[in-house]
Amino acid sequence: MEETVQIVYQGKTYTFPLVEGTEGERAIDIRRLRQKTGLITLDPGYANTGSCQSAITFMDGEKGILRYRGIPIEQLAERASFKETSYLLINGRLPNQKELNRFSVLLNDHSLVHEDMRLFYQSFPRGSHPMGILSAMVNALRSFYPELQSLEEEINITVTRLLAKVRTMAAMSYKISRGHKVVYPRPDLAYSANFLNMMFDSPVRPYVIDEDVVRALEVFWILHADHEQNCSTSAVRMVGSGRVNLYAAISAGISALWGPLHGGANQAVIEMLTEVHEKGIPVRRLVERAKDKKDPFRLMGFGHRVYKTYDPRARIIKKWCHLLLDKLRSADPLLDIAMELEEIALKDDYFIENNLYPNVDFYSGIVLRAIGFPTNMFTVLFAIGRLPGWIAQWKESMDDPDWRIARPRQIYVGQRQCDYIPLEERK
Ligand code: ACO
């Protein structure tokens, strides 16, 4: 028998269906709540609200589980490429060799950016944050690559274009911001190596590709590729629900990701650790500040809406901090500070009671620094990684038979009806 949930309101009983996901998560289907009862729900921050049914990513925040299309993140980080992971998220299954080759050819074919777009870059004031530039440029792509004939064709080409061009545009923005010559993509290099070459190659110092560095970047991107209905993905779905084009929806996702409570946390963590290092602030002082309710300071890279245990991505990226620093035979004082901070925080009652553990952003910046990326590019790198997830979620929402424009309601708490007062009569 189908399970239901009953709500008693003003002496009447209302019955609502129960929905169960493949991993056992349950929800009350309240689609007809207002129609039946006149009530709406109130859930600021949506902590108890499922906005869709999705077959892309599974997370269990209590057990620290993350899977893309059923495959554990640990296996993907160990064995898959970012290209395969992107294909998996967008198409729902891993590609065979022929499909992967075809995908690689398309990514290469679409990797150049219209030369006129370079003019835009020059118009941004010096010191503009690359996330603002990226969001604007992705939106501008629509003007350079207008609609194609069929929706199917449009989706496939737009998806490949975005994956290929956003990478080129990110490297281009870095080069232009430094006043350096732009490096074009090379057909002989794979996705991540190509990006590293576009970022760091220079006419006076050719970039030497190191396979471990390439793999570290691939792992970083795989770990960031999707995370179900987070802030930026929800922005992509919400903006997309108005049936806007994919470029505009992704541009909204990039803007949402920029915030320090979301993707911008990777930059904020390094800034926090640098301040501790440069000013010699005792690590314990940071923990005390984070606990002080009168102080707005939060320990960046700690806490998560869904994970109430160690973020599985943080575990993997922490391992890569050590691997990469050992391999490059370098030491980073920020890693020592981060580890000390983690040790103190994880033993602290406040952090234990609030289930505050390191999230992916806590250690990722140390890997990116070791590769040579400047701090203000960290969130751009996160955006490149999250792109396949945003695309997969947008595509799923387009095909969803339950699709409706996203339009939450509210409880109005403002002034009740009152009259307009002419200007001369106002106090
Ligand atoms: N430092 C200190 N206290 C914290 C922290 C933190 N990093 N995170 C949460 N808390 C406290 C809150 O003050 C709150 O305490 P209270 O109930 O006494 O008021 C309690 O823990 C619960 O926190 P909420 O803010 O309600 O948790 P929410 O799920 O809304 O927020 C978030 C999650 C935004 C990630 C939060 O933990 C945070 O601000 N962390 C720091 C920023 C960060 O690292 N963001 C990256 C997240 S991962 C990602 O987006 C890629």
Coordinates of C-alpha atoms and ligand atoms in Angstrom, one line a residue:
M1 CA 0.0 0.0 0.0
E2 CA 1.2 3.5 -0.9
E3 CA 2.5 5.3 2.2
T4 CA 1.1 8.7 3.0
V5 CA 1.5 11.5 5.5
Q6 CA -1.5 13.1 7.2
I7 CA -1.7 16.7 8.4
V8 CA -4.4 17.8 10.8
Y9 CA -5.3 21.4 10.4
Q10 CA -8.3 23.2 12.0
G11 CA -10.0 19.8 12.8
K12 CA -9.7 18.4 9.2
T13 CA -7.3 15.7 8.1
Y14 CA -5.4 16.1 4.8
T15 CA -3.5 13.3 3.2
F16 CA -0.3 13.7 1.2
P17 CA 1.8 11.2 -0.7
L18 CA 5.2 10.2 0.4
V19 CA 8.0 10.1 -2.2
E20 CA 11.0 7.8 -1.7
G21 CA 14.4 8.1 -3.6
T22 CA 16.5 5.1 -4.7
E23 CA 18.7 5.5 -1.6
G24 CA 15.8 5.7 0.8
E25 CA 15.5 9.4 1.4
R26 CA 11.9 10.3 2.0
A27 CA 9.8 13.5 1.3
I28 CA 6.3 14.6 1.7
D29 CA 4.9 15.6 -1.7
I30 CA 3.2 18.9 -0.9
R31 CA 2.4 20.0 -4.4
R32 CA -1.3 20.2 -3.6
L33 CA -0.9 21.6 0.0
R34 CA -2.1 25.1 -0.8
Q35 CA -4.9 24.0 -3.0
K36 CA -6.2 21.6 -0.3
T37 CA -5.4 23.6 2.9
G38 CA -4.7 27.2 1.9
L39 CA -1.3 26.8 3.7
I40 CA 2.2 27.3 2.3
T41 CA 5.5 26.1 3.9
L42 CA 8.1 28.5 5.2
D43 CA 11.8 27.2 5.0
P44 CA 14.4 30.0 4.9
G45 CA 17.6 28.7 3.2
Y46 CA 15.6 25.6 2.0
A47 CA 17.2 23.3 4.5
N48 CA 14.1 21.0 4.5
T49 CA 13.0 21.6 0.9
G50 CA 13.6 19.3 -2.0
S51 CA 13.3 21.4 -5.2
C52 CA 13.4 18.5 -7.7
Q53 CA 13.9 14.8 -8.2
S54 CA 17.4 14.2 -9.7
A55 CA 19.3 11.2 -10.9
I56 CA 22.7 12.9 -11.1
T57 CA 24.4 13.1 -7.7
F58 CA 23.8 11.3 -4.4
M59 CA 25.1 12.7 -1.1
D60 CA 24.7 11.3 2.4
G61 CA 25.8 14.1 4.7
E62 CA 25.7 11.9 7.8
K63 CA 27.9 9.2 6.4
G64 CA 30.1 11.4 4.2
I65 CA 29.1 9.8 0.9
L66 CA 29.3 11.4 -2.5
R67 CA 28.5 9.6 -5.8
Y68 CA 28.1 10.8 -9.4
R69 CA 25.6 8.7 -11.3
G70 CA 26.1 6.0 -8.6
I71 CA 29.9 5.9 -8.8
P72 CA 31.7 6.8 -5.5
I73 CA 33.8 10.0 -5.7
E74 CA 36.8 8.1 -4.3
Q75 CA 36.8 5.8 -7.4
L76 CA 36.5 8.7 -9.8
A77 CA 39.3 10.6 -8.1
E78 CA 41.5 7.6 -8.3
R79 CA 40.8 6.3 -11.8
A80 CA 38.7 8.6 -14.0
S81 CA 39.7 11.7 -16.1
F82 CA 37.8 15.0 -15.8
K83 CA 36.7 14.5 -19.4
E84 CA 35.1 11.1 -18.6
T85 CA 33.6 12.5 -15.4
S86 CA 32.0 15.4 -17.4
Y87 CA 30.6 13.0 -19.9
L88 CA 29.3 10.8 -17.1
L89 CA 27.5 13.7 -15.4
I90 CA 26.0 15.1 -18.6
N91 CA 25.1 11.9 -20.4
G92 CA 24.3 9.7 -17.4
R93 CA 26.9 7.0 -18.1
L94 CA 30.6 6.6 -18.8
P95 CA 31.6 6.9 -22.4
N96 CA 33.1 4.1 -24.4
Q97 CA 36.4 4.6 -26.2
K98 CA 34.7 5.8 -29.4
E99 CA 32.5 8.3 -27.6
L100 CA 35.4 9.6 -25.5
N101 CA 37.5 10.1 -28.7
R102 CA 34.6 12.0 -30.3
F103 CA 34.1 14.1 -27.2
S104 CA 37.9 15.0 -27.2
V105 CA 37.7 16.0 -30.9
L106 CA 34.7 18.3 -30.2
L107 CA 36.4 19.9 -27.2
N108 CA 39.4 20.6 -29.3
D109 CA 37.3 22.0 -32.2
H110 CA 35.5 24.4 -30.0
S111 CA 38.4 25.5 -27.8
L112 CA 39.1 28.8 -29.6
V113 CA 37.3 32.0 -28.6
H114 CA 36.1 34.6 -31.1
E115 CA 38.9 37.1 -31.5
D116 CA 36.5 40.0 -31.0
M117 CA 35.9 38.8 -27.4
R118 CA 39.4 39.9 -26.5
L119 CA 38.3 43.5 -26.9
F120 CA 35.9 43.0 -24.0
Y121 CA 38.6 41.8 -21.7
Q122 CA 40.5 45.1 -22.3
S123 CA 37.5 47.1 -21.3
F124 CA 37.3 45.8 -17.7
P125 CA 39.0 48.1 -15.2
R126 CA 42.4 46.8 -13.9
G127 CA 42.0 44.8 -10.7
S128 CA 38.5 43.4 -11.7
H129 CA 37.9 40.1 -10.1
P130 CA 38.1 37.3 -12.7
M131 CA 34.8 35.8 -11.4
G132 CA 33.0 39.0 -12.4
I133 CA 34.7 38.9 -15.8
L134 CA 34.0 35.2 -16.4
S135 CA 30.3 35.6 -15.6
A136 CA 30.0 38.5 -18.0
M137 CA 31.9 36.8 -20.7
V138 CA 30.0 33.6 -20.5
N139 CA 26.7 35.6 -20.9
A140 CA 28.3 37.4 -23.9
L141 CA 29.0 34.1 -25.6
R142 CA 25.3 34.0 -26.5
S143 CA 25.8 37.1 -28.7
F144 CA 28.7 35.4 -30.5
Y145 CA 27.1 32.0 -30.9
P146 CA 23.3 32.6 -31.4
E147 CA 20.7 29.9 -31.6
L148 CA 21.1 26.8 -33.8
Q149 CA 18.3 25.0 -35.7
S150 CA 17.1 22.2 -33.4
L151 CA 17.0 22.1 -29.6
E152 CA 19.0 18.8 -29.7
E153 CA 21.7 20.3 -31.8
E154 CA 21.8 23.4 -29.8
I155 CA 22.2 21.5 -26.5
N156 CA 25.0 19.3 -27.7
I157 CA 27.0 22.0 -29.4
T158 CA 26.4 24.6 -26.6
V159 CA 27.5 22.1 -24.0
T160 CA 30.7 21.3 -25.8
R161 CA 31.3 24.9 -26.6
L162 CA 30.9 25.9 -22.9
L163 CA 33.2 23.2 -21.6
A164 CA 35.9 24.0 -24.2
K165 CA 35.7 27.8 -24.2
V166 CA 35.2 28.6 -20.5
R167 CA 38.6 26.9 -20.0
T168 CA 40.2 29.1 -22.7
M169 CA 38.5 32.2 -21.5
A170 CA 39.7 31.7 -17.9
A171 CA 43.3 31.4 -19.0
M172 CA 42.9 34.3 -21.3
S173 CA 41.6 36.5 -18.5
Y174 CA 44.6 35.6 -16.4
K175 CA 47.1 36.5 -19.2
I176 CA 45.4 39.7 -20.1
S177 CA 45.1 40.8 -16.4
R178 CA 48.9 40.4 -16.2
G179 CA 49.5 42.3 -19.5
H180 CA 50.9 39.1 -21.1
K181 CA 50.5 37.6 -24.5
V182 CA 47.5 35.2 -24.8
V183 CA 48.4 31.6 -25.3
Y184 CA 46.2 29.7 -27.7
P185 CA 44.9 26.1 -27.1
R186 CA 47.0 23.3 -28.6
P187 CA 45.4 20.4 -30.4
D188 CA 48.1 18.0 -29.2
L189 CA 47.4 18.6 -25.5
A190 CA 44.6 17.0 -23.5
Y191 CA 42.0 19.1 -21.6
S192 CA 43.8 19.9 -18.3
A193 CA 47.4 20.0 -19.7
N194 CA 46.1 22.4 -22.4
F195 CA 44.7 24.6 -19.7
L196 CA 47.9 24.6 -17.7
N197 CA 49.9 25.5 -20.8
M198 CA 47.5 28.4 -21.7
M199 CA 47.9 29.7 -18.1
F200 CA 51.6 29.4 -17.6
D201 CA 53.4 29.2 -21.0
S202 CA 55.3 32.3 -21.9
P203 CA 57.6 33.2 -24.9
V204 CA 60.5 33.6 -22.5
R205 CA 59.8 30.6 -20.3
P206 CA 58.1 27.6 -22.0
Y207 CA 55.8 25.7 -19.6
V208 CA 57.0 22.2 -18.9
I209 CA 54.1 19.8 -18.3
D210 CA 54.3 17.7 -15.3
E211 CA 52.0 14.7 -15.2
D212 CA 51.5 14.8 -11.4
V213 CA 50.5 18.5 -11.6
V214 CA 48.1 17.6 -14.4
R215 CA 46.6 14.8 -12.3
A216 CA 46.3 17.1 -9.2
L217 CA 44.3 19.6 -11.3
E218 CA 42.2 16.8 -12.8
V219 CA 41.4 15.5 -9.3
F220 CA 40.5 19.0 -8.1
W221 CA 38.1 19.4 -11.0
I222 CA 36.6 15.9 -10.5
L223 CA 35.9 16.6 -6.8
H224 CA 34.1 19.9 -7.8
A225 CA 32.2 18.6 -10.8
D226 CA 28.8 18.3 -9.1
H227 CA 27.3 18.6 -5.6
E228 CA 23.5 18.3 -6.2
Q229 CA 21.3 21.3 -5.3
N230 CA 23.8 23.7 -3.8
C231 CA 23.6 27.5 -4.1
S232 CA 25.0 27.9 -7.6
T233 CA 23.4 24.8 -9.0
S234 CA 20.0 26.0 -7.7
A235 CA 20.8 29.4 -9.3
V236 CA 21.4 27.7 -12.6
R237 CA 18.1 25.7 -12.3
M238 CA 16.1 28.7 -11.1
V239 CA 17.3 31.0 -13.8
G240 CA 17.0 28.2 -16.4
S241 CA 13.4 27.5 -15.3
G242 CA 12.4 30.7 -17.0
R243 CA 13.6 28.9 -20.2
V244 CA 16.6 31.3 -20.6
N245 CA 19.5 30.1 -22.8
L246 CA 22.2 27.9 -21.2
Y247 CA 24.9 30.6 -21.3
A248 CA 22.7 33.0 -19.2
A249 CA 21.9 30.2 -16.7
I250 CA 25.6 29.3 -16.3
S251 CA 26.5 32.9 -16.0
A252 CA 24.1 33.1 -13.0
G253 CA 25.7 30.0 -11.5
I254 CA 29.1 31.6 -11.8
S255 CA 27.9 34.7 -10.0
A256 CA 26.3 32.6 -7.2
L257 CA 29.5 30.6 -6.8
W258 CA 31.6 33.7 -6.3
G259 CA 30.3 34.3 -2.7
P260 CA 32.7 33.5 0.2
L261 CA 30.1 31.2 1.9
H262 CA 30.1 29.1 -1.3
G263 CA 32.9 28.7 -4.0
G264 CA 34.6 31.9 -2.9
A265 CA 35.6 30.1 0.3
N266 CA 38.7 28.6 -1.3
Q267 CA 40.1 32.1 -1.8
A268 CA 38.9 33.2 1.7
V269 CA 40.7 30.2 3.3
I270 CA 44.1 31.1 1.8
E271 CA 43.6 34.8 2.7
M272 CA 42.8 33.7 6.3
L273 CA 45.8 31.3 6.6
T274 CA 48.1 34.0 5.0
E275 CA 47.0 36.5 7.6
V276 CA 47.7 34.1 10.4
H277 CA 51.1 33.3 8.9
E278 CA 52.1 36.9 8.2
K279 CA 50.9 38.4 11.4
G280 CA 51.9 35.5 13.5
I281 CA 48.4 35.1 15.0
P282 CA 48.1 32.1 17.3
V283 CA 46.0 29.4 15.6
R284 CA 44.0 28.9 18.8
R285 CA 42.9 32.6 18.6
L286 CA 41.2 31.9 15.3
V287 CA 39.2 29.1 16.9
E288 CA 38.2 31.3 19.8
R289 CA 37.0 34.1 17.4
A290 CA 35.0 31.6 15.4
K291 CA 33.2 30.5 18.6
D292 CA 32.5 34.1 19.8
K293 CA 28.9 34.9 18.9
K294 CA 29.6 38.6 19.1
D295 CA 32.3 38.3 16.4
P296 CA 31.0 37.8 12.8
F297 CA 34.2 35.9 12.0
R298 CA 33.7 32.3 10.7
L299 CA 36.4 29.7 10.2
M300 CA 36.5 29.6 6.4
G301 CA 36.6 26.1 4.9
F302 CA 34.7 24.7 7.9
G303 CA 31.1 23.6 8.0
H304 CA 28.6 22.5 5.4
R305 CA 24.8 22.5 5.0
V306 CA 24.7 18.8 4.1
Y307 CA 27.9 17.2 5.5
K308 CA 27.7 16.6 9.3
T309 CA 30.9 14.6 9.1
Y310 CA 34.2 14.9 7.3
D311 CA 33.6 16.1 3.7
P312 CA 34.9 13.1 1.5
R313 CA 36.3 15.6 -1.0
A314 CA 38.4 17.3 1.8
R315 CA 39.9 13.9 2.6
I316 CA 41.0 13.4 -1.0
I317 CA 42.3 16.9 -1.6
K318 CA 44.2 16.9 1.7
K319 CA 46.1 13.8 0.5
W320 CA 46.9 15.6 -2.7
C321 CA 48.4 18.6 -0.7
H322 CA 51.0 16.2 0.7
L323 CA 51.6 14.3 -2.5
L324 CA 52.1 17.4 -4.5
L325 CA 54.2 19.3 -2.0
D326 CA 56.4 16.2 -1.6
K327 CA 56.7 15.7 -5.4
L328 CA 57.6 19.4 -5.9
R329 CA 60.0 19.2 -3.0
S330 CA 58.5 22.3 -1.5
A331 CA 56.9 23.2 1.8
D332 CA 54.0 25.5 2.4
P333 CA 53.7 27.1 5.8
L334 CA 50.0 27.5 5.2
L335 CA 49.6 23.7 5.1
D336 CA 51.1 23.4 8.6
I337 CA 48.8 26.2 9.9
A338 CA 45.8 24.5 8.3
M339 CA 46.6 21.1 9.9
E340 CA 47.1 22.7 13.3
L341 CA 43.8 24.5 12.9
E342 CA 42.0 21.3 11.9
E343 CA 43.5 19.5 14.9
I344 CA 42.5 22.1 17.4
A345 CA 39.0 22.6 15.9
L346 CA 38.1 18.9 15.7
K347 CA 38.8 18.5 19.4
D348 CA 36.8 21.6 20.4
D349 CA 33.3 21.2 21.9
Y350 CA 31.8 24.0 19.8
F351 CA 32.9 22.4 16.5
I352 CA 32.0 18.9 17.7
E353 CA 28.5 20.0 18.8
N354 CA 27.8 21.9 15.6
N355 CA 29.3 19.1 13.4
L356 CA 31.8 21.5 11.9
Y357 CA 34.4 19.6 9.8
P358 CA 36.8 20.8 7.1
N359 CA 35.0 21.1 3.7
V360 CA 36.6 20.8 0.3
D361 CA 37.7 24.4 0.3
F362 CA 39.9 24.1 3.4
Y363 CA 42.7 22.3 1.6
S364 CA 42.1 22.9 -2.1
G365 CA 43.8 26.3 -2.1
I366 CA 47.1 24.7 -1.0
V367 CA 47.0 22.4 -4.0
L368 CA 46.2 25.3 -6.3
R369 CA 49.0 27.4 -4.8
A370 CA 51.5 24.6 -5.3
I371 CA 50.6 24.4 -9.0
G372 CA 51.2 28.2 -9.3
F373 CA 47.7 29.6 -9.5
P374 CA 47.2 33.1 -8.0
T375 CA 44.6 33.3 -5.2
N376 CA 42.1 35.3 -7.2
M377 CA 41.9 32.5 -9.8
F378 CA 40.8 29.8 -7.3
T379 CA 37.1 30.3 -7.6
V380 CA 37.4 30.5 -11.4
L381 CA 39.0 27.1 -11.2
F382 CA 36.1 25.8 -9.1
A383 CA 33.7 27.2 -11.8
I384 CA 35.5 25.3 -14.6
G385 CA 35.2 22.1 -12.4
R386 CA 31.5 22.7 -11.6
L387 CA 30.6 23.4 -15.2
P388 CA 29.7 19.8 -16.2
G389 CA 27.5 19.6 -13.1
W390 CA 25.6 22.8 -13.9
I391 CA 25.1 21.6 -17.5
A392 CA 23.9 18.2 -16.4
Q393 CA 21.5 19.8 -13.9
W394 CA 20.2 22.3 -16.4
K395 CA 19.7 19.6 -19.0
E396 CA 17.9 17.4 -16.5
S397 CA 15.6 20.3 -15.6
M398 CA 14.8 20.9 -19.3
D399 CA 13.6 17.2 -19.7
D400 CA 11.8 17.1 -16.4
P401 CA 8.1 16.3 -16.9
D402 CA 7.4 18.1 -13.5
W403 CA 9.1 21.2 -14.8
R404 CA 7.5 24.5 -13.8
I405 CA 8.9 28.0 -13.6
A406 CA 10.6 28.4 -10.2
R407 CA 8.5 30.8 -8.2
P408 CA 8.6 30.5 -4.4
R409 CA 6.0 32.2 -2.3
Q410 CA 6.4 34.3 0.9
I411 CA 4.8 35.3 4.1
Y412 CA 4.1 39.0 3.8
V413 CA 5.0 40.8 7.0
G414 CA 4.9 44.4 5.7
Q415 CA 2.5 47.4 6.1
R416 CA -1.2 46.6 5.7
Q417 CA -3.1 48.7 3.1
C418 CA -2.6 52.4 3.6
D419 CA -3.2 55.5 1.4
Y420 CA -0.8 57.5 -0.8
I421 CA 0.3 60.8 0.8
P422 CA 1.0 63.7 -1.5
L423 CA 4.5 65.0 -1.3
E424 CA 3.6 68.4 0.2
E425 CA 1.7 66.7 3.1
R426 CA 4.5 64.3 4.1
K427 CA 6.5 65.1 7.2
Ligands
ACO1 N1 32.8 28.9 11.8 C1 32.2 29.1 13.0 N2 30.9 28.8 13.2 C2 30.2 28.2 12.2 C3 30.8 27.9 11.0 C4 32.2 28.3 10.8 N3 32.8 28.0 9.6 N4 29.9 27.3 10.1 C5 28.8 27.2 10.8 N5 29.0 27.7 12.1 C6 28.0 27.8 13.2 C7 27.0 28.9 12.9 O1 27.4 30.1 13.5 C8 25.7 28.3 13.6 O2 25.8 28.5 14.9 P1 24.5 28.9 15.8 O3 23.5 27.8 15.5 O4 24.9 29.0 17.2 O5 24.0 30.3 15.2 C9 25.9 26.8 13.4 O6 27.3 26.5 13.2 C10 25.1 26.3 12.1 O7 25.6 27.1 11.0 P2 24.7 27.6 9.8 O8 25.2 28.9 9.3 O9 23.2 27.6 10.3 O10 24.9 26.5 8.8 P3 24.5 26.6 7.3 O11 24.2 25.2 6.8 O12 23.4 27.6 7.1 O13 25.8 27.1 6.6 C11 28.0 27.2 5.6 C12 26.8 26.3 6.0 C13 27.6 28.5 4.9 C14 29.0 26.4 4.7 C15 28.7 27.6 7.0 O14 29.2 26.5 7.6 C16 29.9 28.6 6.7 O15 29.7 29.8 6.7 N6 31.2 28.0 6.6 C17 32.3 28.9 6.2 C18 32.3 29.2 4.8 C19 32.7 28.0 3.9 O16 33.7 27.3 4.2 N7 32.0 27.8 2.8 C20 32.2 26.7 1.9 C21 31.1 25.7 1.9 S1 31.5 24.4 0.8 C22 31.1 25.0 -0.7 O17 30.2 25.8 -0.9 C23 31.9 24.6 -1.8

